Amino acid sequence: MKMSQREDLCGVQLTGNKARKLEFIMADVVAQGCDCVITMGGIQSNHCRATAVAAKYLNLECYLILCAPELEIKDPGLVGNLMIEKLVGANIEMAAWEDFAKFGAWNLLNTMKQKLAKKGRKPYVIPIGASNTLGTWGYIEASREIEQQVKQGCFETAFDDIVAACGSVGTVVGLSLGSQLSTLKAKVHGFCVGEETNNCYKYAQQLLDGLGAGLSSRDLLHLQDAKGLGYATSTNKELAFIKEVAETTGVILDHVYSGKAAFGLWKDMKKNPSKWEGRKVLFVHTGGIFALYDKAKDMSSMVSRCRRLEIDGCLPAKDASHPW
């Protein structure tokens, strides 16, 4: 039996798992009296979009560093998450992935922090994906909510496994800790959508150590590769899978996170059926629908086209006494 925890429905602007992490981090921003926030991510980062909107809710300015390949450093226009970010007035600067690899996220973020501080601002740096020890509490709390839903009979059954996309690892670490601290005791599987699994285990260990958990990430989590061609880069098979899920269930997966994770889970179930047979699985849909608009051209051949309405020549003209 497979069910979905619809994190993508936790608000239009703040869809997805990023809202849970930002709930704790933004409280710290306000507590410290900061007047602006800085964060970074890929060109279609759900986290950056969510941060930009959350900042406006709290009357804060938002500064974003968006990364793209060197040859694509230009203003992409109003595409996907960028449209939302620009609508709410986020300050956006572009950086090359090559610079990200050379200098690291914290150096780039702190450079912007220093520039703003020199102008008399009080900036707060939020890490990529809002994945730090504070943000991790968002999904420890989410596990408690799932536990309550199970106890209240919202689901037909308890769960043996919880599955989610794994990007900056904060979501799966929080789910894992929360599951073990609660009565859920479900095994958490993260499908890595960008980084190598070994790197994700390392980042997870850093979060666990920061929380003083005294646990090994490899004992706590089960991580699998699902990145395909790479972060935010989709194969035709992945996009076709997203289309099939939408057409069959009405659930929209994004191509960066939940789409890759669900596709990875589906492939693993086909390859290793005995591993999943009889298991009760909760798939956590972590949101990200806006980024899917960036794939409009790639998916245009997969969907039907609009047709001109054929009108019967005998159809009477509208009666002026009726408004419709």
Tab-separated table of C-alpha atoms in Angstrom:
chain	number	residue	atom	x	y	z
A	1	MET	CA	0.000	0.000	0.000
A	2	LYS	CA	1.402	3.397	-0.996
A	3	MET	CA	0.131	6.732	0.296
A	4	SER	CA	1.304	10.318	-0.089
A	5	GLN	CA	1.918	12.973	2.566
A	6	ARG	CA	1.023	16.084	0.547
A	7	GLU	CA	3.606	18.598	1.696
A	8	ASP	CA	3.104	20.328	-1.650
A	9	LEU	CA	-0.294	21.550	-0.391
A	10	CYS	CA	0.896	23.535	2.642
A	11	GLY	CA	0.291	26.898	0.954
A	12	VAL	CA	0.439	28.267	-2.597
A	13	GLN	CA	3.525	30.463	-2.309
A	14	LEU	CA	5.336	28.328	0.271
A	15	THR	CA	4.649	24.930	-1.238
A	16	GLY	CA	6.634	22.024	0.043
A	17	ASN	CA	9.170	21.038	2.631
A	18	LYS	CA	10.980	24.392	2.571
A	19	ALA	CA	8.155	26.008	4.542
A	20	ARG	CA	8.699	23.683	7.513
A	21	LYS	CA	12.404	24.455	7.739
A	22	LEU	CA	11.865	28.187	7.288
A	23	GLU	CA	9.293	28.246	10.097
A	24	PHE	CA	12.092	27.705	12.621
A	25	ILE	CA	14.786	29.705	10.825
A	26	MET	CA	12.624	32.777	10.212
A	27	ALA	CA	11.708	32.827	13.899
A	28	ASP	CA	15.437	33.144	14.597
A	29	VAL	CA	15.764	35.912	11.991
A	30	VAL	CA	13.083	37.933	13.763
A	31	ALA	CA	14.501	37.144	17.223
A	32	GLN	CA	17.901	38.492	16.165
A	33	GLY	CA	16.389	41.700	14.794
A	34	CYS	CA	17.728	41.227	11.268
A	35	ASP	CA	16.312	43.333	8.430
A	36	CYS	CA	17.158	41.087	5.472
A	37	VAL	CA	17.981	37.486	4.590
A	38	ILE	CA	20.482	35.988	2.150
A	39	THR	CA	20.401	32.532	0.652
A	40	MET	CA	21.341	30.677	-2.513
A	41	GLY	CA	20.488	27.726	-4.728
A	42	GLY	CA	20.065	26.614	-8.311
A	43	ILE	CA	18.320	28.744	-10.922
A	44	GLN	CA	14.984	27.025	-10.166
A	45	SER	CA	15.532	26.615	-6.422
A	46	ASN	CA	12.291	25.959	-4.532
A	47	HIS	CA	14.060	27.011	-1.359
A	48	CYS	CA	15.006	30.409	-2.765
A	49	ARG	CA	11.452	31.048	-3.933
A	50	ALA	CA	10.010	30.013	-0.579
A	51	THR	CA	12.534	32.208	1.266
A	52	ALA	CA	11.700	35.212	-0.907
A	53	VAL	CA	7.977	34.882	-0.104
A	54	ALA	CA	8.505	34.143	3.589
A	55	ALA	CA	10.706	37.235	3.872
A	56	LYS	CA	7.932	39.428	2.481
A	57	TYR	CA	5.448	37.960	4.961
A	58	LEU	CA	7.758	39.314	7.672
A	59	ASN	CA	8.543	42.639	5.938
A	60	LEU	CA	12.161	41.631	5.290
A	61	GLU	CA	14.250	42.132	2.166
A	62	CYS	CA	15.551	39.019	0.459
A	63	TYR	CA	18.820	38.619	-1.421
A	64	LEU	CA	19.273	35.532	-3.596
A	65	ILE	CA	22.340	34.055	-5.273
A	66	LEU	CA	21.140	31.784	-8.080
A	67	CYS	CA	23.599	29.406	-9.704
A	68	ALA	CA	23.745	28.303	-13.335
A	69	PRO	CA	26.441	27.005	-15.714
A	70	GLU	CA	28.895	29.723	-16.802
A	71	LEU	CA	27.559	29.748	-20.361
A	72	GLU	CA	24.008	30.335	-19.085
A	73	ILE	CA	24.719	33.323	-16.838
A	74	LYS	CA	21.967	35.659	-17.995
A	75	ASP	CA	18.548	36.810	-16.838
A	76	PRO	CA	16.277	33.838	-17.605
A	77	GLY	CA	13.153	36.012	-17.491
A	78	LEU	CA	9.867	35.070	-15.798
A	79	VAL	CA	10.271	31.295	-15.737
A	80	GLY	CA	9.051	29.022	-12.946
A	81	ASN	CA	10.265	29.994	-9.491
A	82	LEU	CA	11.947	33.113	-10.880
A	83	MET	CA	8.573	34.649	-11.674
A	84	ILE	CA	7.475	34.338	-8.035
A	85	GLU	CA	10.813	35.670	-6.755
A	86	LYS	CA	10.646	38.689	-9.039
A	87	LEU	CA	6.985	39.345	-8.248
A	88	VAL	CA	7.761	39.655	-4.531
A	89	GLY	CA	10.753	41.906	-5.220
A	90	ALA	CA	13.675	39.659	-4.323
A	91	ASN	CA	17.147	40.991	-5.127
A	92	ILE	CA	18.707	38.410	-7.440
A	93	GLU	CA	22.358	37.941	-8.403
A	94	MET	CA	23.637	35.197	-10.684
A	95	ALA	CA	26.693	33.037	-10.030
A	96	ALA	CA	28.322	30.245	-11.999
A	97	TRP	CA	28.278	26.689	-10.693
A	98	GLU	CA	32.012	26.799	-11.396
A	99	ASP	CA	32.367	29.600	-8.804
A	100	PHE	CA	30.217	27.613	-6.376
A	101	ALA	CA	32.576	24.634	-6.772
A	102	LYS	CA	35.686	26.815	-6.459
A	103	PHE	CA	34.753	29.040	-3.508
A	104	GLY	CA	31.937	27.173	-1.762
A	105	ALA	CA	28.495	28.347	-0.709
A	106	TRP	CA	29.494	29.938	2.579
A	107	ASN	CA	32.192	32.105	1.004
A	108	LEU	CA	29.770	33.413	-1.612
A	109	LEU	CA	27.031	34.005	0.956
A	110	ASN	CA	29.361	35.702	3.434
A	111	THR	CA	30.724	37.985	0.717
A	112	MET	CA	27.207	39.306	0.149
A	113	LYS	CA	26.648	39.500	3.907
A	114	GLN	CA	29.738	41.698	4.310
A	115	LYS	CA	28.631	43.996	1.464
A	116	LEU	CA	25.234	44.496	3.074
A	117	ALA	CA	26.710	44.978	6.545
A	118	LYS	CA	28.939	47.776	5.195
A	119	LYS	CA	25.766	49.509	4.035
A	120	GLY	CA	24.370	49.422	7.555
A	121	ARG	CA	22.099	46.434	7.022
A	122	LYS	CA	21.720	43.534	9.464
A	123	PRO	CA	21.640	40.428	7.254
A	124	TYR	CA	20.940	36.817	8.203
A	125	VAL	CA	22.477	34.023	6.129
A	126	ILE	CA	20.268	30.991	5.460
A	127	PRO	CA	22.117	27.909	4.141
A	128	ILE	CA	21.221	26.135	0.910
A	129	GLY	CA	17.902	24.335	1.320
A	130	ALA	CA	17.532	25.794	4.830
A	131	SER	CA	19.291	22.614	5.936
A	132	ASN	CA	21.001	23.319	9.228
A	133	THR	CA	20.380	22.090	12.754
A	134	LEU	CA	17.620	24.667	13.278
A	135	GLY	CA	15.849	23.878	10.001
A	136	THR	CA	16.021	20.145	10.731
A	137	TRP	CA	13.540	20.642	13.567
A	138	GLY	CA	10.893	21.345	10.926
A	139	TYR	CA	10.865	17.682	9.952
A	140	ILE	CA	11.284	16.358	13.451
A	141	GLU	CA	8.006	18.187	14.057
A	142	ALA	CA	6.572	16.797	10.803
A	143	SER	CA	7.195	13.266	12.064
A	144	ARG	CA	5.220	14.099	15.186
A	145	GLU	CA	2.326	15.252	12.972
A	146	ILE	CA	2.437	12.005	10.983
A	147	GLU	CA	2.422	10.063	14.258
A	148	GLN	CA	-0.683	11.981	15.393
A	149	GLN	CA	-2.403	11.343	12.055
A	150	VAL	CA	-1.730	7.620	12.354
A	151	LYS	CA	-3.118	7.560	15.911
A	152	GLN	CA	-6.209	9.502	14.823
A	153	GLY	CA	-6.911	7.036	12.034
A	154	CYS	CA	-6.216	9.487	9.189
A	155	PHE	CA	-4.327	6.677	7.457
A	156	GLU	CA	-5.526	3.130	6.991
A	157	THR	CA	-2.357	1.753	8.529
A	158	ALA	CA	0.916	2.558	10.255
A	159	PHE	CA	4.002	2.714	8.052
A	160	ASP	CA	7.057	0.510	7.720
A	161	ASP	CA	8.916	2.961	5.495
A	162	ILE	CA	8.935	6.697	4.762
A	163	VAL	CA	10.345	7.853	1.408
A	164	ALA	CA	11.340	11.382	0.386
A	165	ALA	CA	13.608	13.208	-2.029
A	166	CYS	CA	17.034	14.045	-0.615
A	167	GLY	CA	18.722	17.258	-1.731
A	168	SER	CA	20.403	19.154	1.089
A	169	VAL	CA	19.483	16.240	3.463
A	170	GLY	CA	17.701	18.260	6.174
A	171	THR	CA	14.282	16.792	5.381
A	172	VAL	CA	15.318	13.140	5.566
A	173	VAL	CA	17.455	13.687	8.671
A	174	GLY	CA	14.527	15.351	10.451
A	175	LEU	CA	12.126	12.615	9.364
A	176	SER	CA	14.544	9.927	10.545
A	177	LEU	CA	15.124	11.481	13.959
A	178	GLY	CA	11.439	12.217	14.407
A	179	SER	CA	10.485	8.690	13.414
A	180	GLN	CA	12.865	7.192	15.961
A	181	LEU	CA	11.870	9.629	18.720
A	182	SER	CA	8.174	8.884	18.161
A	183	THR	CA	6.192	5.683	18.027
A	184	LEU	CA	6.459	5.590	14.206
A	185	LYS	CA	9.793	3.724	14.116
A	186	ALA	CA	9.570	3.704	10.299
A	187	LYS	CA	12.754	3.384	8.246
A	188	VAL	CA	13.445	6.521	6.213
A	189	HIS	CA	14.680	6.218	2.623
A	190	GLY	CA	16.129	9.263	0.870
A	191	PHE	CA	16.480	9.296	-2.913
A	192	CYS	CA	19.391	11.628	-3.685
A	193	VAL	CA	18.512	14.011	-6.527
A	194	GLY	CA	21.768	15.923	-6.934
A	195	GLU	CA	24.683	14.917	-4.739
A	196	GLU	CA	26.435	11.559	-4.586
A	197	THR	CA	25.042	9.361	-1.812
A	198	ASN	CA	28.379	9.328	0.058
A	199	ASN	CA	28.335	13.133	0.198
A	200	CYS	CA	24.734	13.087	1.446
A	201	TYR	CA	25.682	10.674	4.231
A	202	LYS	CA	28.493	13.067	5.163
A	203	TYR	CA	26.178	16.107	5.236
A	204	ALA	CA	23.629	14.115	7.245
A	205	GLN	CA	26.305	13.220	9.770
A	206	GLN	CA	27.194	16.893	10.181
A	207	LEU	CA	23.561	17.713	10.981
A	208	LEU	CA	23.315	14.823	13.433
A	209	ASP	CA	26.522	15.891	15.151
A	210	GLY	CA	25.287	19.485	15.316
A	211	LEU	CA	22.126	18.273	17.029
A	212	GLY	CA	24.132	16.130	19.441
A	213	ALA	CA	22.203	13.057	18.329
A	214	GLY	CA	25.076	10.636	18.910
A	215	LEU	CA	23.984	8.576	15.899
A	216	SER	CA	25.546	7.392	12.654
A	217	SER	CA	23.879	8.677	9.489
A	218	ARG	CA	24.481	5.327	7.783
A	219	ASP	CA	22.713	3.482	10.593
A	220	LEU	CA	19.837	5.955	10.755
A	221	LEU	CA	19.183	6.532	7.049
A	222	HIS	CA	19.011	4.560	3.835
A	223	LEU	CA	20.090	6.718	0.884
A	224	GLN	CA	19.914	5.800	-2.813
A	225	ASP	CA	20.986	7.540	-5.993
A	226	ALA	CA	18.191	9.052	-8.084
A	227	LYS	CA	19.929	12.012	-9.736
A	228	GLY	CA	19.881	10.595	-13.270
A	229	LEU	CA	21.584	13.134	-15.533
A	230	GLY	CA	22.121	15.482	-12.592
A	231	TYR	CA	20.414	18.064	-10.406
A	232	ALA	CA	17.371	19.627	-12.138
A	233	THR	CA	18.298	17.846	-15.388
A	234	SER	CA	15.690	15.395	-16.603
A	235	THR	CA	15.613	12.407	-18.910
A	236	ASN	CA	12.648	11.848	-21.207
A	237	LYS	CA	11.754	8.780	-19.120
A	238	GLU	CA	11.593	10.879	-15.940
A	239	LEU	CA	9.368	13.492	-17.587
A	240	ALA	CA	7.136	10.793	-19.075
A	241	PHE	CA	6.804	9.272	-15.588
A	242	ILE	CA	5.731	12.652	-14.174
A	243	LYS	CA	3.147	12.939	-16.954
A	244	GLU	CA	1.845	9.404	-16.287
A	245	VAL	CA	1.479	10.035	-12.542
A	246	ALA	CA	-0.378	13.296	-13.211
A	247	GLU	CA	-2.693	11.691	-15.750
A	248	THR	CA	-3.386	8.679	-13.530
A	249	THR	CA	-3.728	10.303	-10.101
A	250	GLY	CA	-4.002	14.075	-10.535
A	251	VAL	CA	-0.874	14.494	-8.363
A	252	ILE	CA	1.720	16.814	-9.906
A	253	LEU	CA	5.355	15.921	-9.221
A	254	ASP	CA	8.197	18.317	-9.942
A	255	HIS	CA	11.201	17.270	-12.034
A	256	VAL	CA	13.863	18.391	-9.526
A	257	TYR	CA	12.867	16.615	-6.312
A	258	SER	CA	9.699	14.527	-5.872
A	259	GLY	CA	9.614	13.458	-9.512
A	260	LYS	CA	13.128	12.038	-9.371
A	261	ALA	CA	12.482	10.432	-5.971
A	262	ALA	CA	9.216	8.804	-7.061
A	263	PHE	CA	10.825	7.595	-10.293
A	264	GLY	CA	13.737	6.177	-8.268
A	265	LEU	CA	11.335	4.418	-5.897
A	266	TRP	CA	9.341	2.971	-8.812
A	267	LYS	CA	12.507	1.648	-10.457
A	268	ASP	CA	13.746	0.144	-7.187
A	269	MET	CA	10.392	-1.575	-6.606
A	270	LYS	CA	10.624	-3.129	-10.057
A	271	LYS	CA	14.271	-4.142	-9.615
A	272	ASN	CA	13.993	-5.363	-6.006
A	273	PRO	CA	10.354	-6.408	-5.463
A	274	SER	CA	11.144	-8.573	-2.420
A	275	LYS	CA	12.617	-5.520	-0.664
A	276	TRP	CA	9.257	-3.719	-0.776
A	277	GLU	CA	6.718	-6.536	-0.922
A	278	GLY	CA	4.153	-6.273	1.887
A	279	ARG	CA	5.690	-3.035	3.192
A	280	LYS	CA	3.488	-0.059	4.082
A	281	VAL	CA	5.154	2.943	2.442
A	282	LEU	CA	4.539	6.657	3.005
A	283	PHE	CA	5.897	8.828	0.183
A	284	VAL	CA	6.394	12.445	1.235
A	285	HIS	CA	5.645	14.819	-1.652
A	286	THR	CA	8.002	17.720	-0.913
A	287	GLY	CA	6.556	20.157	-3.437
A	288	GLY	CA	8.130	22.310	-6.121
A	289	ILE	CA	5.448	22.675	-8.788
A	290	PHE	CA	6.616	26.106	-10.024
A	291	ALA	CA	9.930	24.726	-11.307
A	292	LEU	CA	8.027	22.343	-13.594
A	293	TYR	CA	7.072	25.277	-15.832
A	294	ASP	CA	10.725	25.459	-16.838
A	295	LYS	CA	10.188	22.125	-18.629
A	296	ALA	CA	7.256	23.308	-20.754
A	297	LYS	CA	9.116	22.884	-24.055
A	298	ASP	CA	10.489	19.464	-23.128
A	299	MET	CA	7.038	18.162	-22.180
A	300	SER	CA	4.999	19.788	-24.960
A	301	SER	CA	5.116	16.666	-27.133
A	302	MET	CA	3.792	14.524	-24.237
A	303	VAL	CA	0.524	16.370	-23.749
A	304	SER	CA	-2.512	16.860	-25.946
A	305	ARG	CA	-3.047	20.080	-27.888
A	306	CYS	CA	-6.066	22.357	-27.721
A	307	ARG	CA	-8.562	22.081	-30.567
A	308	ARG	CA	-11.018	24.537	-32.060
A	309	LEU	CA	-14.554	23.926	-30.805
A	310	GLU	CA	-16.800	22.612	-33.563
A	311	ILE	CA	-20.150	24.388	-33.528
A	312	ASP	CA	-23.236	22.807	-35.055
A	313	GLY	CA	-24.611	25.013	-37.793
A	314	CYS	CA	-28.126	24.482	-36.407
A	315	LEU	CA	-27.215	25.844	-32.960
A	316	PRO	CA	-29.488	28.816	-32.141
A	317	ALA	CA	-27.956	32.198	-31.310
A	318	LYS	CA	-27.825	33.232	-27.648
A	319	ASP	CA	-31.061	34.501	-26.136
A	320	ALA	CA	-30.398	38.098	-25.076
A	321	SER	CA	-32.468	37.580	-21.919
A	322	HIS	CA	-29.949	35.039	-20.561
A	323	PRO	CA	-26.565	36.290	-19.232
A	324	TRP	CA	-24.699	33.142	-20.328
